[in-house]
Structures are given as C-alpha cells and as structure tokens.
Short mmCIF file of C-alpha atoms and ligand atoms in Angstrom, two decimals:
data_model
loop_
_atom_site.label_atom_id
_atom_site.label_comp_id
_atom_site.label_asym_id
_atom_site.label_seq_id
_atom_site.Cartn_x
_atom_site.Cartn_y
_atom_site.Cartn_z
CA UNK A 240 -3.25 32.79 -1.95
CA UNK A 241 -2.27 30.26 -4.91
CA UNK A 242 -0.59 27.16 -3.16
CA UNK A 243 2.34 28.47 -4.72
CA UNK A 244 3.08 31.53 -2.23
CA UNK A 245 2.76 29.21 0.66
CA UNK A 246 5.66 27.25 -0.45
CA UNK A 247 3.84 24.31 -0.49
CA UNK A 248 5.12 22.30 -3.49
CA UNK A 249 8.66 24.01 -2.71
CA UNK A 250 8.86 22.26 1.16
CA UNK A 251 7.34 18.89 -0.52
CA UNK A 252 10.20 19.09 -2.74
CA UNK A 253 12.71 20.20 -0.11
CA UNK A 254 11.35 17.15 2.16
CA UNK A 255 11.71 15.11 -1.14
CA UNK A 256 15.01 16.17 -1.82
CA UNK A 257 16.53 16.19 1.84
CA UNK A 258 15.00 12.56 2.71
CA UNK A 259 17.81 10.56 3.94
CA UNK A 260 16.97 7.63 2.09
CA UNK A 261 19.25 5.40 4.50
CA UNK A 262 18.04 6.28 7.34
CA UNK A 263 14.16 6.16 5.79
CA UNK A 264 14.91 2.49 4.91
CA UNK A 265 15.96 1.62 8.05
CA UNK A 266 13.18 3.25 10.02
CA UNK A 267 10.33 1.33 7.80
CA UNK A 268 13.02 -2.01 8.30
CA UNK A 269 12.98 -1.50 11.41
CA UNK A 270 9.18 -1.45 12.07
CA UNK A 271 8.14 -4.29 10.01
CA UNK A 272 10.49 -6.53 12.01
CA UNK A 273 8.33 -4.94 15.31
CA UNK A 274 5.19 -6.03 13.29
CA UNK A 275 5.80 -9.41 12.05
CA UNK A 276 5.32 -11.23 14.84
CA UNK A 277 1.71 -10.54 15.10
CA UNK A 278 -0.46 -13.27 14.11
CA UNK A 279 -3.22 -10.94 12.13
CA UNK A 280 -6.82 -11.71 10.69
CA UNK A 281 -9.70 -10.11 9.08
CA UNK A 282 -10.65 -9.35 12.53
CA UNK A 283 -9.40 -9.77 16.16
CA UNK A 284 -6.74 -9.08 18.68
CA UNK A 285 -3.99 -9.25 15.72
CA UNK A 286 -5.58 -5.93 13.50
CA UNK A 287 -5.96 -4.64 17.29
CA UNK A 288 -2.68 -4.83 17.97
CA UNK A 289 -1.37 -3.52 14.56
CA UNK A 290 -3.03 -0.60 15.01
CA UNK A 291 -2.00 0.12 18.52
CA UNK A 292 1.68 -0.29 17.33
CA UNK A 293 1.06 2.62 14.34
CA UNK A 294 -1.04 4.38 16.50
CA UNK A 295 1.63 5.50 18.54
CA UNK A 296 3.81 6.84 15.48
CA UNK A 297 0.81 8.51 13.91
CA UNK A 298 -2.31 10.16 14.50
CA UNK A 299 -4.60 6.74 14.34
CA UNK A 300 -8.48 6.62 14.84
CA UNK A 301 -9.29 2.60 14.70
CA UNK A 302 -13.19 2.18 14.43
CA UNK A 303 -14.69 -0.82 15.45
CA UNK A 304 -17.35 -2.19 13.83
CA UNK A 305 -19.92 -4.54 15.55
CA UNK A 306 -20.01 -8.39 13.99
CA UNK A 307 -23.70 -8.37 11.81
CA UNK A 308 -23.48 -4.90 10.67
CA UNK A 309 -24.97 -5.12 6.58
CA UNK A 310 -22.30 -4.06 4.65
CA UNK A 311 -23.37 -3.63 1.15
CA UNK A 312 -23.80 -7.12 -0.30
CA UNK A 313 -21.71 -8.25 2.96
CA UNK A 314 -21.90 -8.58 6.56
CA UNK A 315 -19.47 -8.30 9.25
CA UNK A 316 -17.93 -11.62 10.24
CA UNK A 317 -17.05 -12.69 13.35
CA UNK A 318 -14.39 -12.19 15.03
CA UNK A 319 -11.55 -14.79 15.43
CA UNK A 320 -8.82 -14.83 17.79
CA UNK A 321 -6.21 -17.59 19.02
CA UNK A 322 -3.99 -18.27 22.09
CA UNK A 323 -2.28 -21.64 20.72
CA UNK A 324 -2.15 -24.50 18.30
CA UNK A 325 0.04 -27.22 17.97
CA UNK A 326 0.28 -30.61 16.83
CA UNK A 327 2.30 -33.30 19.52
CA UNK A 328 4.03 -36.40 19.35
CA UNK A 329 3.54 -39.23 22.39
CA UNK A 330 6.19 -37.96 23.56
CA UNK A 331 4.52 -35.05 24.19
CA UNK A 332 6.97 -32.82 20.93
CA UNK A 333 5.42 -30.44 19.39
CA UNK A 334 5.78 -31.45 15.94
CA UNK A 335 3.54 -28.45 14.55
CA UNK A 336 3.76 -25.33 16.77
CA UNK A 337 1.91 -22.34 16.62
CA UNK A 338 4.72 -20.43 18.65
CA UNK A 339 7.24 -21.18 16.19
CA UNK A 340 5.44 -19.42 13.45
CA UNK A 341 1.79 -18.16 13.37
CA UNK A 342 1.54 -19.08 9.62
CA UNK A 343 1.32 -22.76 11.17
CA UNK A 344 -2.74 -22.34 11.69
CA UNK A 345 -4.78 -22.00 8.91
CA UNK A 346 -5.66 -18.55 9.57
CA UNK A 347 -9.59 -18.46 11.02
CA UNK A 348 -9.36 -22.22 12.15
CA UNK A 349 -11.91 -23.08 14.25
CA UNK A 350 -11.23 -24.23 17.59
CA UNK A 351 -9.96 -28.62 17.59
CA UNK A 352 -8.84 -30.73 20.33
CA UNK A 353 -8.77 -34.57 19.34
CA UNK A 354 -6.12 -37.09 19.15
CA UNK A 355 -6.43 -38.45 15.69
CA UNK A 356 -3.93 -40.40 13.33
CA UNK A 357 -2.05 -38.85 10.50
CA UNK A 358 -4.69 -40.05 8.11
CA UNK A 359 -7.69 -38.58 9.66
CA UNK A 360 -4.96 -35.46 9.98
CA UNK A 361 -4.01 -35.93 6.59
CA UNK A 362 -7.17 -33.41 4.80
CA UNK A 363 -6.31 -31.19 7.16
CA UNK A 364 -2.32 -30.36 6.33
CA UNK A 365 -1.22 -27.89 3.52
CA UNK A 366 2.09 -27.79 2.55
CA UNK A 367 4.22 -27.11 -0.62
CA UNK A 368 6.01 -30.03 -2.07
CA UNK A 369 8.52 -27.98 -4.58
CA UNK A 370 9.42 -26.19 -1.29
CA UNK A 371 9.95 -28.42 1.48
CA UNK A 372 11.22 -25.80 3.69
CA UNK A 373 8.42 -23.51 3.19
CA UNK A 374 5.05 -22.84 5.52
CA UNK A 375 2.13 -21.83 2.99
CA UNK A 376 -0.08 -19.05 4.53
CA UNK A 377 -3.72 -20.09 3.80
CA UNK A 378 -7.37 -18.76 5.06
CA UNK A 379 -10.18 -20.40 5.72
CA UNK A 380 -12.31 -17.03 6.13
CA UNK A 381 -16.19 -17.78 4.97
CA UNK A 382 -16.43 -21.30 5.38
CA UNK A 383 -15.83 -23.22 9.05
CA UNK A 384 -12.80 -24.84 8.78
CA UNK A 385 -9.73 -26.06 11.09
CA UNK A 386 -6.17 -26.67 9.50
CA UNK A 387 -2.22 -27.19 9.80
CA UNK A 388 0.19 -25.49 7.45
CA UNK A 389 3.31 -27.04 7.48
CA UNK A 390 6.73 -27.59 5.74
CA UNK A 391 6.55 -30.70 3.43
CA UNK A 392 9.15 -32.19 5.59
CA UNK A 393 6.91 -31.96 8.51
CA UNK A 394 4.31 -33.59 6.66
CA UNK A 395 6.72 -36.20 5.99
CA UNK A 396 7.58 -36.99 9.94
CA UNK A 397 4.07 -37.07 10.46
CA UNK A 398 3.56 -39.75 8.26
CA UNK A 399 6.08 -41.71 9.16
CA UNK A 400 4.36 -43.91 11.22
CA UNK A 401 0.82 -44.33 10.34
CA UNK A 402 0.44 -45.91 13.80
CA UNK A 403 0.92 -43.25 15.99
CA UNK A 404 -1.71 -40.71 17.60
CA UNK A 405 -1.47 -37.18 17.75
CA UNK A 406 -2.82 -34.61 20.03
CA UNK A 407 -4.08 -31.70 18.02
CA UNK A 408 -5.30 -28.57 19.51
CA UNK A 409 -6.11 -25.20 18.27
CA UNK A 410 -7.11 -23.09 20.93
CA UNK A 411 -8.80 -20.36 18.91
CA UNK A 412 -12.18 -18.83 19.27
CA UNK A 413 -14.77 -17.13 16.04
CA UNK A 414 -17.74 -15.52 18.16
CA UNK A 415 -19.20 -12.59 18.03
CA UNK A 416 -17.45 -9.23 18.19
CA UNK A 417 -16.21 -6.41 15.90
CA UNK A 418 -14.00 -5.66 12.63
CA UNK A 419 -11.48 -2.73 13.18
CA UNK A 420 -10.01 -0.75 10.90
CA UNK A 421 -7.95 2.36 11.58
CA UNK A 422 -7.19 6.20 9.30
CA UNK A 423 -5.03 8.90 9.87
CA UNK A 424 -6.45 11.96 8.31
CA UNK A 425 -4.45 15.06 7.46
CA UNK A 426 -6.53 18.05 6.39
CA UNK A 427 -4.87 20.00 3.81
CA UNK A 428 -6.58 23.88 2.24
CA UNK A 429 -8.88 21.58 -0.30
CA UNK A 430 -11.27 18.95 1.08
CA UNK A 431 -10.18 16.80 -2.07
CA UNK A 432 -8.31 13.76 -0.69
CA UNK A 433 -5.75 11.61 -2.14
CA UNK A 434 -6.32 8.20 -0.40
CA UNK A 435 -3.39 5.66 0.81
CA UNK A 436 -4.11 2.32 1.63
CA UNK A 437 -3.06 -0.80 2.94
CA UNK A 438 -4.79 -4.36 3.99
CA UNK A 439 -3.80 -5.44 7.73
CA UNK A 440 -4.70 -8.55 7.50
CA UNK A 441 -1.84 -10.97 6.89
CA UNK A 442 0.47 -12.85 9.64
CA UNK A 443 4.04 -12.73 9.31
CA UNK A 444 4.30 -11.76 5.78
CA UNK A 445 6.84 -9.09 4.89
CA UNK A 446 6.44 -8.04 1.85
CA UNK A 447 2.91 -9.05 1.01
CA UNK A 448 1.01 -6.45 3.70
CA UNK A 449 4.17 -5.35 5.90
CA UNK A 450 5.93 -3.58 3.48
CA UNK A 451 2.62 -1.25 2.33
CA UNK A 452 1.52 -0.95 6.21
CA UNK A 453 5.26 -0.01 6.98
CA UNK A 454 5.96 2.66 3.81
CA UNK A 455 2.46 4.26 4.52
CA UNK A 456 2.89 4.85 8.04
CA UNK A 457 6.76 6.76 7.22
CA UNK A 458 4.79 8.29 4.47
CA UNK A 459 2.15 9.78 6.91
CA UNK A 460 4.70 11.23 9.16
CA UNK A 461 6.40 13.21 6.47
CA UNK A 462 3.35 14.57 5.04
CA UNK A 463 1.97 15.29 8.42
CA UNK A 464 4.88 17.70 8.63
CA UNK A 465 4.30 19.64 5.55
CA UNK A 466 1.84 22.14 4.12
CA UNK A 467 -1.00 20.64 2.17
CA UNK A 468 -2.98 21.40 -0.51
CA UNK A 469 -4.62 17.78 -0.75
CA UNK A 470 -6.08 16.26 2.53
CA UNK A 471 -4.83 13.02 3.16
CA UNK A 472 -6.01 9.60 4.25
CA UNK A 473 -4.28 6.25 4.95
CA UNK A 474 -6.66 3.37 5.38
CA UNK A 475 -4.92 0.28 7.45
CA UNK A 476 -7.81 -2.45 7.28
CA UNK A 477 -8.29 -5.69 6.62
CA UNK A 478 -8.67 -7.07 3.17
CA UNK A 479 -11.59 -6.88 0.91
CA UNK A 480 -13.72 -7.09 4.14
CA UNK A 481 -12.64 -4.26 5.45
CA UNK A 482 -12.30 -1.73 2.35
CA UNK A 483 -15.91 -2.52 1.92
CA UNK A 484 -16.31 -1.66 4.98
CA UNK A 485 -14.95 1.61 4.52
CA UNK A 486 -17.02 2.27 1.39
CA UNK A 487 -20.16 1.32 3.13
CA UNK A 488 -19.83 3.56 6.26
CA UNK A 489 -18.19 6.36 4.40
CA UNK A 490 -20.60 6.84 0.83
CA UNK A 491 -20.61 10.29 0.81
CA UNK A 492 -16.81 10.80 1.74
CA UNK A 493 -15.77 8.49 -0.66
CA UNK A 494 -16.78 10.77 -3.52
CA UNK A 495 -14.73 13.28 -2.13
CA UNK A 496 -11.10 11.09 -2.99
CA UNK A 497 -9.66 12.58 -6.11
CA UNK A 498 -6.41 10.19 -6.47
CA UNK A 499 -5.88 6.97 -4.73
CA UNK A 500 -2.87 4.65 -4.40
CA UNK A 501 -3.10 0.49 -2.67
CA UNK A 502 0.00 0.22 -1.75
CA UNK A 503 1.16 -3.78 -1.21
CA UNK A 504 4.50 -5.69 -1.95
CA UNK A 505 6.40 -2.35 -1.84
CA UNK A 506 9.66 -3.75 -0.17
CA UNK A 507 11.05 -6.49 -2.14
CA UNK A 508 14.10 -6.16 -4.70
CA UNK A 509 12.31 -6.31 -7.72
CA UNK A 510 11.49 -3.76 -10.21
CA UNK A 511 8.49 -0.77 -9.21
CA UNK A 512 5.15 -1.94 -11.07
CA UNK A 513 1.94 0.31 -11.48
CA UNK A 514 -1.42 -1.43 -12.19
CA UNK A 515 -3.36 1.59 -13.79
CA UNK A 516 -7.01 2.50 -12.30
CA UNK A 517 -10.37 1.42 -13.62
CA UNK A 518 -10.37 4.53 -15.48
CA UNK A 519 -6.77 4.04 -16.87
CA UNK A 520 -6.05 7.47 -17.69
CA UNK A 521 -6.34 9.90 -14.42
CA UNK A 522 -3.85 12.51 -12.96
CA UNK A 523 -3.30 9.92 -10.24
CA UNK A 524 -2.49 7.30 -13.12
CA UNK A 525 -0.27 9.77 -14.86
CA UNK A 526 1.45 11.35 -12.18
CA UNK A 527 2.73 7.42 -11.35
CA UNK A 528 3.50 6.75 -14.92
CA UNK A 529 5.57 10.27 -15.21
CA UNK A 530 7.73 9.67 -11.78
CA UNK A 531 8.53 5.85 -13.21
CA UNK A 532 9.50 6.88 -16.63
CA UNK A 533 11.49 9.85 -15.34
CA UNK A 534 13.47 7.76 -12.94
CA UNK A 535 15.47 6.25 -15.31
CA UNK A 536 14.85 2.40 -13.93
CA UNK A 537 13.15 -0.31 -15.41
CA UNK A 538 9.30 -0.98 -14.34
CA UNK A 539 6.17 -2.13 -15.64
CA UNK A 540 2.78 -0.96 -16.21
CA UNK A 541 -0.11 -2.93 -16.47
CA UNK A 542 -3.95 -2.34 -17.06
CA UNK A 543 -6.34 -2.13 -14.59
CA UNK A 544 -7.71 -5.70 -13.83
CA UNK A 545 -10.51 -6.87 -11.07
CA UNK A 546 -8.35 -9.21 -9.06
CA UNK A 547 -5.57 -7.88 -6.62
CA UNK A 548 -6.14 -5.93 -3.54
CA UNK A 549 -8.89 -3.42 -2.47
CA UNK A 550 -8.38 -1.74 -6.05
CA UNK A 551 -10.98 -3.95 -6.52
CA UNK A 552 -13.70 -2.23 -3.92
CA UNK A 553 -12.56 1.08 -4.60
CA UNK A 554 -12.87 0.70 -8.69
CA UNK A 555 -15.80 -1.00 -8.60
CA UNK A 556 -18.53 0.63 -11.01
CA UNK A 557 -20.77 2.13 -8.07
CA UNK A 558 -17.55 3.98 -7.15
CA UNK A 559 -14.99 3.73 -10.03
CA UNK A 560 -12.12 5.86 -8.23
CA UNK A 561 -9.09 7.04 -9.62
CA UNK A 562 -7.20 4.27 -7.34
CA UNK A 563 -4.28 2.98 -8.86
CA UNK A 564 -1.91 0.25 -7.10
CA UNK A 565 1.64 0.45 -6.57
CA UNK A 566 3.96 -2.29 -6.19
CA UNK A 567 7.16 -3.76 -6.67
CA UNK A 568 7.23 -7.79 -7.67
CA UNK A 569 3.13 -8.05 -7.67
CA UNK A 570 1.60 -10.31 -5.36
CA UNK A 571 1.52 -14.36 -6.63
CA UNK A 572 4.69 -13.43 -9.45
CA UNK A 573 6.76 -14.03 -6.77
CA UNK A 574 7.40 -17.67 -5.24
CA UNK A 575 7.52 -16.43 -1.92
CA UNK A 576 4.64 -15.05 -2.25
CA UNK A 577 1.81 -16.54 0.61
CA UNK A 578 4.58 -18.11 2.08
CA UNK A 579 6.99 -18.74 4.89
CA UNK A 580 9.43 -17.40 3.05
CA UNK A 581 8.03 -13.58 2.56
CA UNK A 582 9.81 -12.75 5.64
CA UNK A 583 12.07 -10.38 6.87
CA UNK A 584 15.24 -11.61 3.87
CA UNK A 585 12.61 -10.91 1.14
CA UNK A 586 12.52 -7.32 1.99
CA UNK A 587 14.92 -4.39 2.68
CA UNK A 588 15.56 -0.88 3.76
CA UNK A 589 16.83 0.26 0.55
CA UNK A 590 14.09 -0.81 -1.80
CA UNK A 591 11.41 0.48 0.77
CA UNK A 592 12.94 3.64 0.77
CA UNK A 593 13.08 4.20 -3.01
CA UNK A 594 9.37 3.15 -2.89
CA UNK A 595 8.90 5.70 -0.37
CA UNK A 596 10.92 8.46 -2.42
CA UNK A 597 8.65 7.72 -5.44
CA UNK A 598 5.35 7.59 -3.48
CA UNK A 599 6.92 11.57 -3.04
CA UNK A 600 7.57 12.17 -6.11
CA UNK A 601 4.15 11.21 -7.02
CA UNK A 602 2.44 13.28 -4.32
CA UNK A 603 4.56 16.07 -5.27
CA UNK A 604 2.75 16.34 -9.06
CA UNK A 605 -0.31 15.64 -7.57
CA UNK A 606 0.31 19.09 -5.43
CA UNK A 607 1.97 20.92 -7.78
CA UNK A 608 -0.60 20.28 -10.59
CA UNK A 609 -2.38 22.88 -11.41
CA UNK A 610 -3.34 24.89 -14.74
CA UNK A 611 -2.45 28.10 -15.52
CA UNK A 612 -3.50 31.33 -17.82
CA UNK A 613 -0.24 33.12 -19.84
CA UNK A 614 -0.70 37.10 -19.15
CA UNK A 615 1.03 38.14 -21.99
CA UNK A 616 -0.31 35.32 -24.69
CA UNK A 617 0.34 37.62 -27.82
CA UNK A 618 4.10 36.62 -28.73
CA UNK A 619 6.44 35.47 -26.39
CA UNK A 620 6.78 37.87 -23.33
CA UNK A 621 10.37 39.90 -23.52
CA UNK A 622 12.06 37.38 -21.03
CA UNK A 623 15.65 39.29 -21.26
CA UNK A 624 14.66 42.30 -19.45
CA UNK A 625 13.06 40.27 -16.54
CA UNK A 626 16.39 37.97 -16.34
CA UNK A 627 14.84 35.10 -17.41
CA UNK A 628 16.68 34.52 -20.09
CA UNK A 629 20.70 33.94 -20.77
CA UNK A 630 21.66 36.80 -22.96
CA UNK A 631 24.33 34.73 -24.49
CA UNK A 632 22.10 32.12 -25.49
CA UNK A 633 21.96 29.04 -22.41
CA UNK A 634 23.91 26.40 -21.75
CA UNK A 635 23.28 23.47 -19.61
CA UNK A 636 21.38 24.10 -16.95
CA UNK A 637 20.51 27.49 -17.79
CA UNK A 638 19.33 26.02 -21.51
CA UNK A 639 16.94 23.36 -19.39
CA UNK A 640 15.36 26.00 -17.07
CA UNK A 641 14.83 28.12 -20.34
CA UNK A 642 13.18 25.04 -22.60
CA UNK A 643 10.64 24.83 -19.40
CA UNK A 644 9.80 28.71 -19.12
CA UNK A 645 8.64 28.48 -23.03
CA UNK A 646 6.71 25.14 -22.69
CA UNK A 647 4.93 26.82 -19.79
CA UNK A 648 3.91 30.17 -21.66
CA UNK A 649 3.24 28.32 -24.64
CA UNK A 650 1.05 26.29 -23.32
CA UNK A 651 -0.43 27.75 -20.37
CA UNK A 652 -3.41 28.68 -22.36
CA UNK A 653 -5.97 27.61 -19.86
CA UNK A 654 -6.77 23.88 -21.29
CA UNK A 655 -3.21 22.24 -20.36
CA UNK A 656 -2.16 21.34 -16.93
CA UNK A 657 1.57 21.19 -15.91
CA UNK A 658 1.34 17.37 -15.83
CA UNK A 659 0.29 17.75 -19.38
CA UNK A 660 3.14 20.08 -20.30
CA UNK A 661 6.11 17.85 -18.73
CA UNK A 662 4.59 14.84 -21.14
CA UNK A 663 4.13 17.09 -24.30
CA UNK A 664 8.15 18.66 -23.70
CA UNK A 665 9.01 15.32 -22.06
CA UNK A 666 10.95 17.61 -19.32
CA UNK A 667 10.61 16.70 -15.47
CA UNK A 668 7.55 17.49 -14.16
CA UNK A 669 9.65 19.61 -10.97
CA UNK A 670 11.33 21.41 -14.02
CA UNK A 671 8.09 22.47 -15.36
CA UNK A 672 6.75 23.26 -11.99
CA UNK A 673 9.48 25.38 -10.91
CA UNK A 674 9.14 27.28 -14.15
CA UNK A 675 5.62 28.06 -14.07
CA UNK A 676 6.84 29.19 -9.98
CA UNK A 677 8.98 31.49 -11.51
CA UNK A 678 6.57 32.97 -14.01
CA UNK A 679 4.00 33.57 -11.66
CA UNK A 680 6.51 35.86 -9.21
CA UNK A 681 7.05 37.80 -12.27
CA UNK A 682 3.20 37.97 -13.01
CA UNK A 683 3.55 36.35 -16.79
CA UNK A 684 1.13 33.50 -15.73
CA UNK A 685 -1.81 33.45 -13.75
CA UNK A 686 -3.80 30.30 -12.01
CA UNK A 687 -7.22 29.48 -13.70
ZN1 LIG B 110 -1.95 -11.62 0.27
#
C-alpha cells in the first residue's frame, strides 16, 4: 500500500488543519513557565529534571552517559550540580542570591566560600552596563572557574563601600558522574528518520532553549498520534556536548536521518528565520523554504554557517546531514538574548503556536513527497469523462484544483517530485498533493 491509501498525509493535514492554535499556544506557554525555574547545565540534576518533567508528557528514554567516556575528539565532563550561592552583606543580606534567579551563578562555578572585599570580588562579577536591570547568563564550562552575574546596579551597591567584607559562597559541586540526554522515537512504515532537536542546557531562558524544548515536546505528541511514513526522533540534550554525544554513540543510526530540523528561539515575536543545511539545497531545506514563502509573512533565509547550535555537529563533514535550523529572532540578534531578560515576557503562546503550525506544514511535504509515473503520458488523459474536469471551463476553486491535476500529469514523468512541481507551478504544495491523491484513485498516476 502507497502511503496514500492509508490516509496518512490526509490525517497530517486534518491534524494540521484542526489544530487549535489557541489552545496549542497555551499548552507550550504553559510548560515553559513549569520549566524555567530549573537551574540547567551541560550535565547534572537540572538536564535530570528536564527530562523527568517531558518524560511524563511523552514517551522519553534519557541515557546516561558515564563522566570519561571518549567522545570523538571529546570526553565527557563532569558533572556539576548546585544547592546555593549567594553573596551577603554584614548584615547578613543577601545582596546576590542564587534563589532569586539561577542565572546569578556563573553556570559550572566551582564550589567558593571566603569573605573577600569587593575588589578581590571585583574579576569575578559580570554584568551589563547598557542594561542595568539585566542578569547576563554566562558559562564557565571547560575551564575551572567560580563567578557572580549580576545587574549593573548590584555591582554598583557592592562597590559602594570598598571597606566592607562579603561572605561569598557557592555551594556547588563538579565531580565525577554522567551526561544525560533523552529521545522519543516514533517508528513510522520507513526506517528513514526526520530528526528534531533541541539543547537542554540553559537556566531560565525562555526563548533561547525553552521555546525549542517546549514546541518539540507538543510537536511529539501530535505526531505520536498520527500515521507515519517517516520515523521520528526528538533529541533533548545538552549543547554541543551532548549532540556529539549523540553522534558518537549512535554512528550507524545517524546515517539513517534523511531531514533534520534544530529547533531554538522558536517563541519570540519576531519574524520565522531558516538557516539552510550544509548542503543548502535538500528536501528538508526546501520543504522549509516552500511552507515560509507560501505563508504569506515576512521571514528570512540565510546560508548555512558553522556557528549556532548543534547544526554545527550534525553538518559537520564526517556527517554532513540535511539538518537545517529553524528559528524566529536568531540567537545573539536579539538584546535579550543570554540574558535576564529572555524570560517568560519575551515569549508567547501565539508565536509558539504558529511555529508549531509551520513545523506541520513542513512535516506534512516531507510525508507527502513522493514521485510519481503518469499512466496515460501520451496527451493529456480525457479528464471530462472521469469528472475531473469543469465542463464549463473552472472557476475559482474548481480552476485551482484543475491548474494542479495538469502540473501533476505533466510532470509526473518519473524525474520530478511533488515538492518540485508546487515550485515549478508555484501552487501550494497540499494543492499539488491532493491532486496527485486524486489521480492515483482514478489510476492516471502511479508511485515510482
Ligand atoms: Zn544559548
């Protein structure tokens, strides 16, 4: 059976069609805001915890892998976790307090307990003088380090009095102990997989690793209930660390991914943006590029480039996947971005949602893609006596559905795809998929 006569793209479409886009928004809303408290790492109790959260929405396996394990050119780190931090007055104030917000540690900071005076704290403070308000997020991951980040106008009441002593304290640990990463996996009729996936590793950042994590896991639970041609797998691990990771333990099954999308700063109010794969010009590339320019709103495309997310693992030459990255604002072209201030204002339901409802769009032409064989290639087939075509000449919507049906026989001669014949007649690619549905039932167009 052709993965038309299950229904396949038709209940993709249906799902597509019927999403409830407010009540999708709300629902990925709804679980970043459970998720942003979580102070998260490249490693430890944060990613844990994370994944525990997901796992009980969809079908999670988290793998754990041991601290020392070669991983390519890399090695597992250790593991860092952290109970408290803070930074107190005489008085005994917390001035700087990991409870407020996690982003107040530099993330991976090595345990500190001293009482020191704001100029031996002083090379240890971050902060952001155009925004005095703001809490920078900054790691410290491959080289031992310990470190406040603060609001310039904390930074400013420590140094008030160069006099005074402070208690510092971060109560963290980095020994050894594991990297964990978790998939859901839905097996579809091919073993081909389209790969989703998202780093884990940021605090309480919204937009920037909550709003990816968030969209994926609504994505999962939609596909989960539909038939599948593709199989499907959304990776939630940590940054760079862990996507190599994932390569290294999983060679063989990485050759196996046939379109790939990173999905990261998916929920702010900006514009969608597609960074094309390695490659440039794959199904997975143009599928994105077709839903964008069909949906009538601005967006950007940009060239494939080695710095972002895990794009960067997945399209490097020993794999060089078709692994595109979708976005809204891209990460560091917003101010917010790495800071305090990518938190739960900078993102909303109804921009997560349309991200969602293109992320279906797109997996809908990667499903329905397929190419196909005319029957009756010599002239055009007598469409009138098979009701497939207006005898008055069409109008409207009639005239649409027509235009399709003779860009699919026309070129349905075994070398074009469907993806190729909604660019060349610049019709929808649903338009041209629904045709080709429609030839098939009357036997005018087989699948090669
Ligand atoms: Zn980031």
């Amino acid at each position: 059976m052709s993965v038309l006569d299950q229904g396949s793209p038709l209940t993709l479409e249906t799902l597509r069609r019927d999403l409830d886009l407010a009540t999708a928004g709300k629902e990925i809303y709804a679980r970043i805001e459970t998720l942003y408290p979580i102070c998260r790492s490249i490693t430890g109790n944060g990613v844990r915890e994370t994944l525990r959260i997901i796992g009980g929405e969809i079908e999670l396996q988290t793998r754990e892998v041991p601290t020392g394990t070669r991983i390519f050119d890399w090695t597992v780190p250790q593991e860092w976790n952290i109970r408290d931090a803070y930074v107190r007055d005489p008085n005994g104030r917390r001035i700087v307090d990991f409870a407020r917000s996690n982003l107040h540690v530099l993330n991976y900071s090595a345990p500190v307990e001293a009482r020191l005076r704001f100029s031996e704290l002083q090379p240890h403070l971050f902060s952001i003088p155009e925004h005095p308000d703001w809490i920078p997020y900054k790691t410290s991951y491959y080289s031992r380090n310990w470190g406040f980040c603060i609001t310039e106008r904390q930074r400013q009441a420590l140094a008030a009095d160069p006099n005074i002593e402070y208690d510092v304290r971060i109560d963290s640990t980095i020994e050894d102990g594991h990297l964990t990463f978790g998939e859901c996996f839905l097996p579809g009729r091919e073993t081909g997989e389209v790969l989703f996936s998202c780093h884990v590793c940021h605090p309480s950042l919204c937009n920037d690793n909550l709003s990816g994590v968030s969209v994926a896991v609504s994505l999962a639970r939609l596909l989960a209930g539909v038939p599948r041609r593709y199989s499907y797998r959304f990776l939630f691990a940590p940054g760079t660390v862990g996507a190599i990771t994932w390569l290294a333990l999983n060679e063989e099954r990485a050759a196996r991914i046939q379109h790939g999308l990173v999905l990261a700063c998916i929920g702010d109010r900006g514009n969608m943006t597609y960074k094309r794969s390695r490659r440039g010009h794959t199904e997975i590339d143009r599928a994105v590029e077709h839903v964008l320019a069909r949906s009538g709103q601005p967006h950007e495309l940009i060239d494939f480039s080695p710095y972002g997310y895990d794009e960067r693992q997945y399209c490097s030459p020993g794999f060089n996947l078709a692994v595109g990255v979708l976005s809204r604002t891209p990460h560091g072209r917003f101010p917010e971005y790495h800071t305090s201030a990518d938190n739960l204002e900078l993102v909303a339901p109804e921009p997560l949602a349309d991200s969602l409802s293109k992320i279906l769009a797109v997996v809908e032409v990667l499903e329905g893609n397929a190419r196909y064989v005319n029957t009756n290639p010599k002239c055009e087939p007598q469409l009138g006596k098979r009701g497939l075509y207006a005898s008055m000449g069409g109008h409207g919507d009639a005239r649409a559905k027509e235009e399709a049906v003779l860009w699919v026989l026309n070129l349905s001669d075994g070398s074009h795809t469907l993806l190729d014949i909604a660019e060349q007649s610049r019709l929808p690619f649903a338009s041209i998929r629904e045709a080709a549905s429609t030839l098939q039932r009357h036997q005018l167009l087989s699948e090669c």
